[in-house]
XYZ file of C-alpha atoms in Angstrom:
583
model
C 1.395 58.137 -31.307
C 0.544 54.878 -29.392
C 2.218 51.891 -30.146
C -0.001 49.171 -30.131
C 1.709 45.546 -28.774
C 3.376 43.226 -32.005
C 0.980 39.474 -32.027
C 4.918 38.461 -30.890
C 5.837 39.823 -28.142
C 6.482 38.359 -24.949
C 3.919 37.437 -22.593
C 2.938 40.495 -19.591
C 4.222 38.089 -16.955
C 6.156 35.213 -18.645
C 7.566 31.888 -16.251
C 10.988 32.692 -14.237
C 13.793 30.562 -15.517
C 14.215 27.590 -12.513
C 18.003 27.226 -12.093
C 18.424 23.736 -10.501
C 22.319 24.673 -10.065
C 21.777 24.260 -6.236
C 21.887 20.259 -7.252
C 24.778 20.104 -9.011
C 27.155 18.721 -6.357
C 25.036 15.617 -6.197
C 26.808 14.040 -9.158
C 29.988 16.685 -9.198
C 32.899 14.222 -8.263
C 34.046 15.278 -4.184
C 30.125 14.602 -3.559
C 30.708 13.102 -0.714
C 32.663 16.440 0.374
C 29.382 18.374 -1.136
C 27.368 16.711 1.246
C 28.824 16.481 4.447
C 29.400 20.576 3.859
C 25.960 21.307 3.697
C 24.974 18.744 6.773
C 27.547 20.809 8.474
C 24.914 24.253 7.831
C 22.006 22.466 8.374
C 22.597 21.946 11.666
C 23.974 25.544 12.783
C 20.784 26.305 11.773
C 19.135 24.191 13.959
C 21.179 25.907 16.722
C 20.647 29.363 15.095
C 24.050 29.869 14.089
C 24.279 32.472 11.080
C 27.916 32.207 9.577
C 30.564 29.904 9.356
C 33.958 30.568 9.094
C 35.483 27.688 7.175
C 37.742 25.826 9.964
C 34.450 25.915 11.152
C 33.256 24.040 9.042
C 36.425 21.739 9.432
C 35.823 21.118 12.479
C 31.796 20.167 12.163
C 32.626 17.574 9.556
C 33.326 13.838 11.418
C 36.540 13.182 11.581
C 37.082 10.231 9.769
C 36.158 10.479 6.177
C 37.120 14.627 6.723
C 40.150 16.122 4.289
C 43.321 16.305 5.754
C 43.513 19.798 5.229
C 41.464 23.165 5.601
C 43.009 23.759 1.849
C 39.996 20.782 0.017
C 37.284 21.984 2.394
C 37.944 26.459 0.995
C 37.972 24.966 -1.942
C 33.585 22.762 -1.269
C 32.651 25.849 0.004
C 33.812 28.550 -3.130
C 32.862 25.776 -5.664
C 28.750 25.805 -3.825
C 29.014 29.578 -4.106
C 29.351 29.205 -7.266
C 27.034 26.913 -7.758
C 24.646 29.122 -5.024
C 24.348 26.341 -2.475
C 25.994 28.694 -0.311
C 26.588 33.107 0.217
C 30.051 34.615 0.823
C 30.402 38.172 2.461
C 34.468 39.680 3.664
C 35.201 38.492 7.024
C 36.016 41.780 8.623
C 35.705 40.422 12.253
C 39.163 39.446 12.181
C 40.700 42.875 10.574
C 43.347 44.060 12.275
C 45.735 45.721 9.796
C 44.985 46.755 6.474
C 47.222 43.785 4.739
C 44.305 41.970 6.767
C 41.935 43.446 3.867
C 43.888 41.308 1.326
C 43.675 38.706 3.028
C 41.092 36.106 1.192
C 39.453 35.828 4.273
C 34.717 34.959 4.447
C 32.154 33.996 6.266
C 29.862 31.274 4.757
C 25.276 30.875 5.191
C 22.689 29.385 2.677
C 20.563 30.544 0.923
C 17.542 29.941 -0.519
C 18.084 28.149 -3.016
C 20.224 25.963 -0.782
C 17.614 25.879 1.804
C 14.909 24.829 -0.588
C 17.196 22.256 -2.475
C 18.395 20.029 1.761
C 14.511 20.108 1.916
C 13.688 18.768 -1.355
C 17.312 16.298 -0.041
C 15.291 15.577 2.920
C 11.500 14.803 1.459
C 13.264 12.221 -0.617
C 14.962 10.334 1.490
C 11.846 10.356 4.076
C 9.811 9.178 0.990
C 12.328 6.795 0.454
C 12.091 5.239 3.194
C 9.047 5.237 5.063
C 6.835 2.361 5.133
C 3.383 3.721 5.845
C 1.264 2.064 7.605
C -3.243 1.474 7.765
C -4.132 4.450 9.957
C -7.681 3.724 11.253
C -7.647 5.891 13.892
C -7.146 8.543 10.486
C -11.475 7.372 10.195
C -12.510 8.095 13.248
C -11.011 11.287 13.225
C -12.705 11.776 9.598
C -15.633 11.047 11.112
C -15.522 13.304 14.022
C -14.731 16.058 12.075
C -17.984 16.151 9.308
C -19.646 15.631 12.173
C -18.255 18.529 13.435
C -18.610 20.285 10.274
C -22.381 19.399 9.966
C -22.929 21.383 13.344
C -21.580 23.772 12.516
C -22.775 24.776 9.124
C -26.529 24.084 10.061
C -26.312 27.130 12.196
C -27.500 30.743 11.400
C -23.967 32.389 11.459
C -21.425 29.622 11.070
C -18.020 31.172 12.683
C -15.787 31.393 10.420
C -12.827 30.458 13.074
C -14.155 27.058 13.355
C -14.948 26.642 10.308
C -11.708 26.823 9.392
C -10.376 24.194 11.853
C -12.598 22.160 11.530
C -11.833 21.931 7.342
C -8.423 22.172 8.076
C -7.893 18.875 10.191
C -10.022 17.447 8.012
C -7.349 17.482 5.328
C -5.320 16.408 7.723
C -5.786 13.952 8.861
C -7.182 12.530 4.883
C -4.266 13.844 3.718
C -2.058 11.443 6.315
C -4.658 8.931 5.712
C -4.179 8.827 1.799
C -0.501 9.335 1.232
C 0.460 6.533 4.309
C -2.065 3.694 2.767
C -0.219 4.673 -0.531
C 3.114 4.067 1.334
C 1.556 0.833 2.999
C 0.676 -0.899 0.059
C 3.827 -0.698 -1.846
C 5.652 -1.395 0.736
C 3.261 -4.010 1.547
C 3.564 -5.628 -2.743
C 7.756 -5.202 -2.282
C 7.195 -7.641 0.886
C 5.119 -9.885 -0.844
C 7.149 -10.044 -3.495
C 10.243 -10.458 -1.429
C 11.391 -7.540 -2.423
C 14.096 -5.789 0.394
C 13.368 -7.865 2.989
C 14.801 -10.337 5.385
C 13.063 -13.655 4.791
C 12.978 -14.464 8.684
C 12.281 -10.964 9.622
C 8.936 -11.880 7.215
C 8.457 -15.200 8.391
C 8.585 -13.314 12.527
C 6.090 -10.599 11.582
C 3.323 -12.823 8.740
C 0.775 -12.875 11.634
C 0.877 -9.570 12.726
C 0.182 -8.228 9.519
C -2.143 -10.506 7.880
C -4.251 -9.001 11.971
C -3.667 -5.861 10.982
C -5.081 -6.151 7.421
C -7.658 -7.283 8.544
C -8.764 -5.072 11.411
C -8.282 -2.594 8.747
C -10.608 -4.073 6.335
C -13.385 -3.834 8.292
C -12.671 -0.450 10.261
C -12.922 1.033 6.328
C -15.687 -1.735 5.796
C -18.305 0.270 8.410
C -16.800 3.859 8.577
C -16.139 3.940 4.784
C -20.159 4.358 4.995
C -20.545 6.643 7.610
C -18.121 9.046 6.400
C -20.222 8.752 2.637
C -23.237 9.255 4.112
C -22.233 12.438 6.482
C -20.361 13.815 3.119
C -23.452 12.959 1.240
C -25.592 14.590 3.605
C -23.686 17.892 3.496
C -24.060 18.059 -0.275
C -27.391 17.048 -0.218
C -28.440 20.365 2.052
C -26.016 22.392 0.078
C -23.606 23.639 2.983
C -20.438 22.929 1.345
C -20.462 26.136 0.110
C -20.480 28.435 1.901
C -18.389 26.395 4.834
C -15.467 26.634 1.880
C -16.188 30.260 1.522
C -15.576 31.147 4.680
C -13.073 29.080 5.237
C -11.214 30.742 1.885
C -11.870 34.127 2.946
C -10.562 33.589 6.044
C -7.021 31.973 4.583
C -8.072 34.987 1.872
C -7.377 37.741 4.804
C -3.557 37.578 5.920
C -3.003 37.622 2.368
C 0.344 39.641 0.688
C -1.318 43.666 -0.631
C -0.122 42.515 -4.508
C -1.800 39.014 -4.195
C -5.286 40.319 -2.095
C -7.480 40.873 -5.112
C -7.728 36.584 -6.471
C -6.193 35.580 -2.438
C -9.863 34.553 -2.312
C -11.227 33.683 -5.304
C -7.132 30.661 -4.883
C -8.201 29.842 -1.797
C -11.513 29.076 -2.194
C -10.913 26.704 -5.822
C -8.251 24.995 -3.351
C -10.128 23.715 -0.971
C -12.824 22.833 -3.521
C -10.439 20.795 -5.371
C -9.737 19.472 -1.541
C -13.374 18.951 -0.440
C -13.829 17.130 -3.977
C -10.706 14.486 -4.021
C -12.315 13.314 0.304
C -15.710 13.175 -1.559
C -13.910 10.760 -3.903
C -12.062 8.762 -1.685
C -15.113 7.479 0.375
C -18.140 8.392 -2.704
C -18.605 5.815 -5.993
C -19.367 7.472 -9.034
C -20.514 6.258 -11.867
C -17.855 4.256 -14.124
C -15.663 5.018 -10.686
C -15.686 3.376 -7.628
C -13.925 5.003 -4.845
C -10.392 5.427 -3.675
C -11.818 3.679 -0.306
C -13.197 0.171 -2.272
C -10.498 0.599 -4.152
C -7.763 0.053 -1.196
C -9.965 -2.355 -0.014
C -10.014 -4.837 -2.425
C -6.256 -4.080 -2.716
C -5.876 -4.714 1.309
C -8.052 -8.836 1.162
C -5.747 -9.700 -2.363
C -3.639 -8.577 -0.316
C -4.314 -11.125 2.566
C -4.130 -15.233 -0.154
C -0.857 -13.481 -1.919
C 0.858 -13.473 1.724
C -0.175 -16.163 2.247
C 0.804 -18.238 -0.672
C 4.458 -16.648 -0.048
C 4.344 -18.410 3.027
C 3.539 -21.158 1.934
C 6.123 -20.333 -1.027
C 8.985 -19.966 1.792
C 7.940 -22.986 4.382
C 8.198 -24.762 0.668
C 11.803 -23.547 0.199
C 12.597 -24.046 4.027
C 11.476 -27.879 3.427
C 13.664 -28.663 0.593
C 12.518 -29.070 -2.518
C 13.955 -27.708 -4.953
C 12.991 -24.187 -6.794
C 13.409 -23.890 -10.439
C 13.347 -19.959 -10.371
C 16.362 -19.555 -7.983
C 17.469 -22.414 -10.343
C 17.265 -20.743 -13.516
C 18.441 -16.581 -11.421
C 21.766 -19.495 -10.843
C 22.323 -20.325 -14.069
C 22.230 -17.162 -15.599
C 24.813 -15.921 -12.724
C 27.022 -18.482 -13.997
C 26.284 -18.072 -17.660
C 27.364 -14.646 -17.336
C 30.018 -15.140 -15.239
C 31.461 -17.514 -18.318
C 35.325 -16.401 -19.440
C 34.270 -16.700 -23.342
C 31.853 -18.137 -25.283
C 33.033 -21.952 -25.247
C 32.796 -21.588 -21.287
C 29.303 -20.790 -22.123
C 28.403 -24.128 -24.065
C 29.707 -26.394 -22.334
C 28.067 -25.111 -19.776
C 24.874 -24.883 -21.383
C 25.830 -28.814 -22.635
C 26.062 -29.745 -19.507
C 23.008 -27.533 -17.666
C 20.799 -29.310 -20.121
C 22.426 -32.317 -21.322
C 22.055 -31.207 -25.089
C 25.539 -33.447 -26.384
C 26.366 -36.356 -28.321
C 25.715 -39.220 -26.515
C 28.622 -40.217 -24.443
C 28.671 -43.941 -24.085
C 29.258 -44.117 -28.849
C 31.875 -42.190 -28.786
C 35.698 -43.453 -29.619
C 38.811 -42.265 -27.976
C 42.573 -42.260 -29.592
C 43.205 -45.869 -27.259
C 40.206 -47.229 -29.622
C 41.162 -46.351 -32.625
C 44.356 -47.754 -31.918
C 43.636 -50.959 -30.493
C 40.701 -51.030 -34.238
C 43.858 -50.327 -36.473
C 46.079 -52.981 -34.529
C 43.084 -55.406 -34.274
C 40.620 -54.207 -36.969
C 36.662 -56.116 -36.484
C 35.383 -56.721 -40.411
C 31.992 -55.190 -40.310
C 30.213 -57.993 -40.829
C 31.300 -59.670 -37.879
C 27.939 -59.659 -36.627
C 27.238 -58.374 -32.360
C 27.264 -61.407 -30.800
C 30.907 -62.458 -32.444
C 32.179 -59.097 -31.689
C 34.163 -58.417 -28.962
C 32.803 -57.422 -25.790
C 33.227 -54.038 -24.399
C 33.210 -54.851 -20.347
C 31.929 -52.933 -17.730
C 31.923 -52.482 -14.309
C 28.346 -54.484 -12.587
C 27.796 -51.412 -10.844
C 27.955 -49.063 -13.260
C 25.416 -51.459 -15.260
C 22.919 -51.451 -11.966
C 23.454 -47.563 -11.344
C 24.824 -45.813 -14.281
C 27.578 -44.330 -12.271
C 30.719 -45.302 -10.607
C 30.215 -43.915 -7.271
C 28.873 -45.336 -4.569
C 26.146 -43.978 -3.452
C 25.954 -42.857 -0.038
C 21.922 -43.530 2.505
C 19.118 -41.747 0.958
C 17.806 -38.684 2.597
C 15.028 -39.187 5.073
C 11.430 -38.370 3.283
C 9.318 -36.101 6.046
C 5.706 -37.834 6.148
C 3.605 -34.982 5.609
C -0.038 -37.080 4.783
C -1.500 -35.928 9.478
C 0.015 -32.869 7.748
C -2.873 -32.078 4.806
C -5.349 -33.606 6.127
C -5.482 -32.049 8.434
C -5.157 -29.217 6.723
C -7.796 -30.371 3.826
C -10.252 -31.820 7.169
C -9.417 -27.872 8.215
C -10.028 -26.362 4.412
C -13.781 -28.250 3.844
C -15.322 -27.146 7.547
C -14.709 -23.799 6.621
C -16.377 -24.718 3.159
C -19.188 -25.671 4.533
C -19.918 -23.382 7.503
C -19.383 -20.738 4.616
C -21.835 -22.492 2.298
C -24.381 -22.749 5.220
C -24.240 -18.942 5.949
C -24.988 -18.411 1.779
C -27.377 -20.901 2.053
C -28.449 -18.885 5.981
C -28.540 -15.618 3.989
C -30.885 -15.986 0.488
C -33.578 -14.682 0.861
C -34.833 -16.086 -2.540
C -36.798 -12.035 -3.472
C -37.391 -8.902 -1.935
C -37.883 -9.131 1.623
C -38.112 -6.900 4.747
C -33.941 -6.673 6.604
C -36.595 -7.288 9.962
C -37.580 -10.395 8.643
C -34.168 -12.330 8.239
C -34.376 -13.419 12.194
C -31.660 -14.652 14.473
C -28.316 -14.748 12.454
C -25.671 -16.969 13.820
C -21.689 -15.581 14.164
C -21.028 -16.855 10.566
C -23.749 -15.484 8.808
C -23.527 -12.470 10.618
C -20.125 -11.879 9.704
C -20.784 -12.724 5.727
C -24.324 -10.360 6.652
C -22.071 -7.810 7.126
C -19.478 -7.602 4.508
C -22.174 -7.344 2.046
C -24.133 -4.723 3.185
C -20.758 -2.649 3.889
C -20.274 -3.375 0.085
C -23.977 -2.517 -0.989
C -22.899 0.503 0.967
C -20.065 1.759 -0.953
C -21.763 2.173 -3.562
C -24.203 4.477 -1.923
C -24.566 8.266 -4.033
C -26.934 10.627 -2.048
C -30.277 10.286 -2.945
C -29.837 7.257 -3.929
C -32.968 4.319 -3.375
C -32.359 0.849 -4.304
C -28.241 -0.486 -4.842
C -26.807 -3.334 -6.301
C -23.282 -4.624 -5.187
C -21.458 -8.053 -5.364
C -19.365 -9.633 -2.737
C -16.258 -9.230 -3.781
C -15.883 -12.582 -4.108
C -18.576 -13.063 -6.601
C -20.550 -15.586 -4.686
C -22.871 -13.018 -3.771
C -25.282 -10.340 -4.507
C -27.279 -7.902 -3.033
C -30.025 -5.385 -3.469
C -30.760 -2.911 -0.730
C -33.471 -0.234 -1.360
C -34.156 2.249 1.123
C -38.661 1.911 2.615
C -40.201 5.860 3.244
C -42.705 4.245 6.429
C -39.455 4.785 8.933
C -39.142 1.518 10.096
C -36.802 -0.175 11.963
C -34.517 -2.995 12.126
C -33.094 -5.631 14.494
C -31.269 -8.521 13.759
C -30.222 -10.493 17.376
C -27.316 -12.680 17.603
C -25.521 -15.329 20.065
C -23.447 -11.642 21.022
C -26.105 -8.916 20.656
C -28.078 -6.837 18.545
C -27.972 -4.952 15.458
C -30.309 -2.667 14.882
C -30.741 0.410 12.351
C -33.473 1.636 9.393
C -36.022 -1.048 7.585
C -34.654 -1.549 4.444
C -36.201 -3.878 1.397
C -33.316 -6.609 0.918
C -32.766 -8.983 -1.346
C -29.604 -11.799 -1.032
C -28.848 -13.789 -4.744
C -26.089 -16.793 -4.303
C -24.277 -16.402 -7.249
C -22.268 -20.279 -6.460
C -26.237 -21.681 -7.242
C -26.744 -19.740 -10.703
C -28.760 -17.002 -8.517
C -30.563 -19.520 -6.674
C -29.828 -20.342 -3.654
C -30.306 -23.667 -1.522
C -31.698 -21.180 1.980
C -32.385 -22.289 5.121
C -31.919 -26.215 6.571
C -35.135 -25.242 7.921
C -37.112 -23.988 5.003
C -37.504 -23.904 1.050
C -35.022 -22.642 -0.474
C -35.191 -19.046 -0.850
C -37.910 -18.646 1.982
C -37.534 -17.083 5.041
C -39.539 -18.241 8.655
C -42.817 -15.361 8.761
C -42.311 -12.966 5.386
C -43.043 -9.810 5.236
C -44.697 -8.811 1.691
C -42.964 -5.363 0.951
C -45.877 -3.548 1.512
C -46.874 -5.324 4.922
C -46.971 -1.797 7.805
C -44.472 -1.973 10.416
C -44.686 -3.762 13.505
C -46.916 -2.746 16.381
C -43.648 -2.014 18.756
C -41.317 -1.590 16.288
C -39.666 1.820 17.155
C -39.221 3.588 14.531
C -35.458 6.044 15.833
C -34.298 6.762 12.394
C -36.893 8.155 9.445
C -35.619 8.864 5.968
C -34.491 6.643 3.075
C -30.537 7.275 4.218
C -28.884 3.292 4.207
C -27.672 1.763 7.625
C -24.550 1.656 9.136
C -23.774 0.482 11.809
C -20.321 0.041 13.012
C -19.715 -3.816 12.797
C -17.554 -5.515 15.861
C -13.949 -5.753 15.736
C -13.032 -8.950 15.737
C -12.526 -10.573 18.984
C -15.079 -7.788 19.808
C -19.103 -8.064 19.606
C -22.139 -6.207 19.800
C -24.058 -6.475 23.110
C -27.528 -5.144 24.284
C -26.163 -2.961 26.059
C -24.921 -0.909 23.118
C -28.198 -0.673 20.923
C -29.787 3.056 22.345
C -25.911 4.213 21.410
C -25.804 2.379 17.829
C -29.752 4.174 17.253
C -28.317 7.273 18.992
C -25.191 7.382 15.871
C -28.488 6.571 13.089
C -30.102 9.370 14.074
């Protein structure tokens, strides 16, 4: 009779229990000694030493902190053997007589569980001390690898080795970028909160930190849009699935025999998850913003927060009262008070909630009134007067006040800051007025832009391109401060646009563009020399391109031309290279 499996029988492949005993030495007594012993074995492993005797471990410990005798080290080794960190084997190398077999002599080595526990602790220490960085170079590397992958994918018979190398490098650089950005933004938030930092050190490098953030934001705007376009181009051509299959097949080629049946499918799922994470990091979806856009928003928001921290620190150094610091000091005083009576006295002194002292009657007053009572019907003017010191009457205190501290006149500095703020606000307002279109117009009709208007235009264009999805023909975005709105629509006539600036020429495929100033209720003031909402010589949306226009880019793909770095410029000699990159 064949037996049937009971419904309550255990599964065929139960999950083995996980033993965390190798971590027990972290919370045991003499944890510091256990950590020194394990570090000695790690150092020996790096020097290709397999076994260690108790004497070797003892000599490897720090002379200032190691135990006085070898017996303590031997006991620590035995405890680590019990927890599974080490393995003990009989030491036959030093046996020279029969009596030596009865002596307790062992040699020790790391176990797999011990090595895994040390690797986990090393990763823990590394992550705690990691500050992270914003890797603009990684963005360039991702663009390069995506272009290489696009070239490989269009081949009739792609080389699996090239595909695997390109995807591996792409994944590595993207992982480094995401991990370092997350760590850097975490450390930046701790800096803004003034946690675990030296105030003087922060004031010394604050300018470099703000410049560092601004430079990365510019690179993320320009290169992030270009990465999103390359990802969309790969997905539109249905090239992603085949290249992921090639990479999975190459990775599964060296799988163990018992895992060969499912290795390729497992590798494909892993590569598909990595690609999905890369796409979602740079490409926004419906109802979901990309991680690159969120990172840019956090980086932009951290700049004014850093400036607020600097202003707060400067106010503290100028001698102003810091209410939060005063309350923290008062809280420490309350915590250090010996009893409730002392806390009540501290409360009355700090907040003035006590009886009026000038109306209290002491023992001497009572004795005097008993010896010579004052009738209640005595008028105030005829009663015995209370004589007080003229200084007390004049100042309210018996103590003589010293010379008051000089007050620094900051009027000139405040006026200068107000003038700078007003000038910058005026320039920003003029840039907004210059870009307001009053309706859809061709990008090629914007004319020449001054540096301020050009920088604002690049930021608006970056916001619009960050929301562009494959197959999209029109998009709308709002600036980070909510003052401007841009609508970008692709054209299918293959025309190109050139924007002239004092620093060079900005070129790319022509689009319909509509820019609205939200601060004026949607009606911008326009240029100074033209009515609001009108550009000189406007072209209708269906106007043909100019006869001399060069159609370097065709199709309905948005323009993704890199903006000049801070302090750099787009020169006319670079126009050809920009057009080649668009192509």
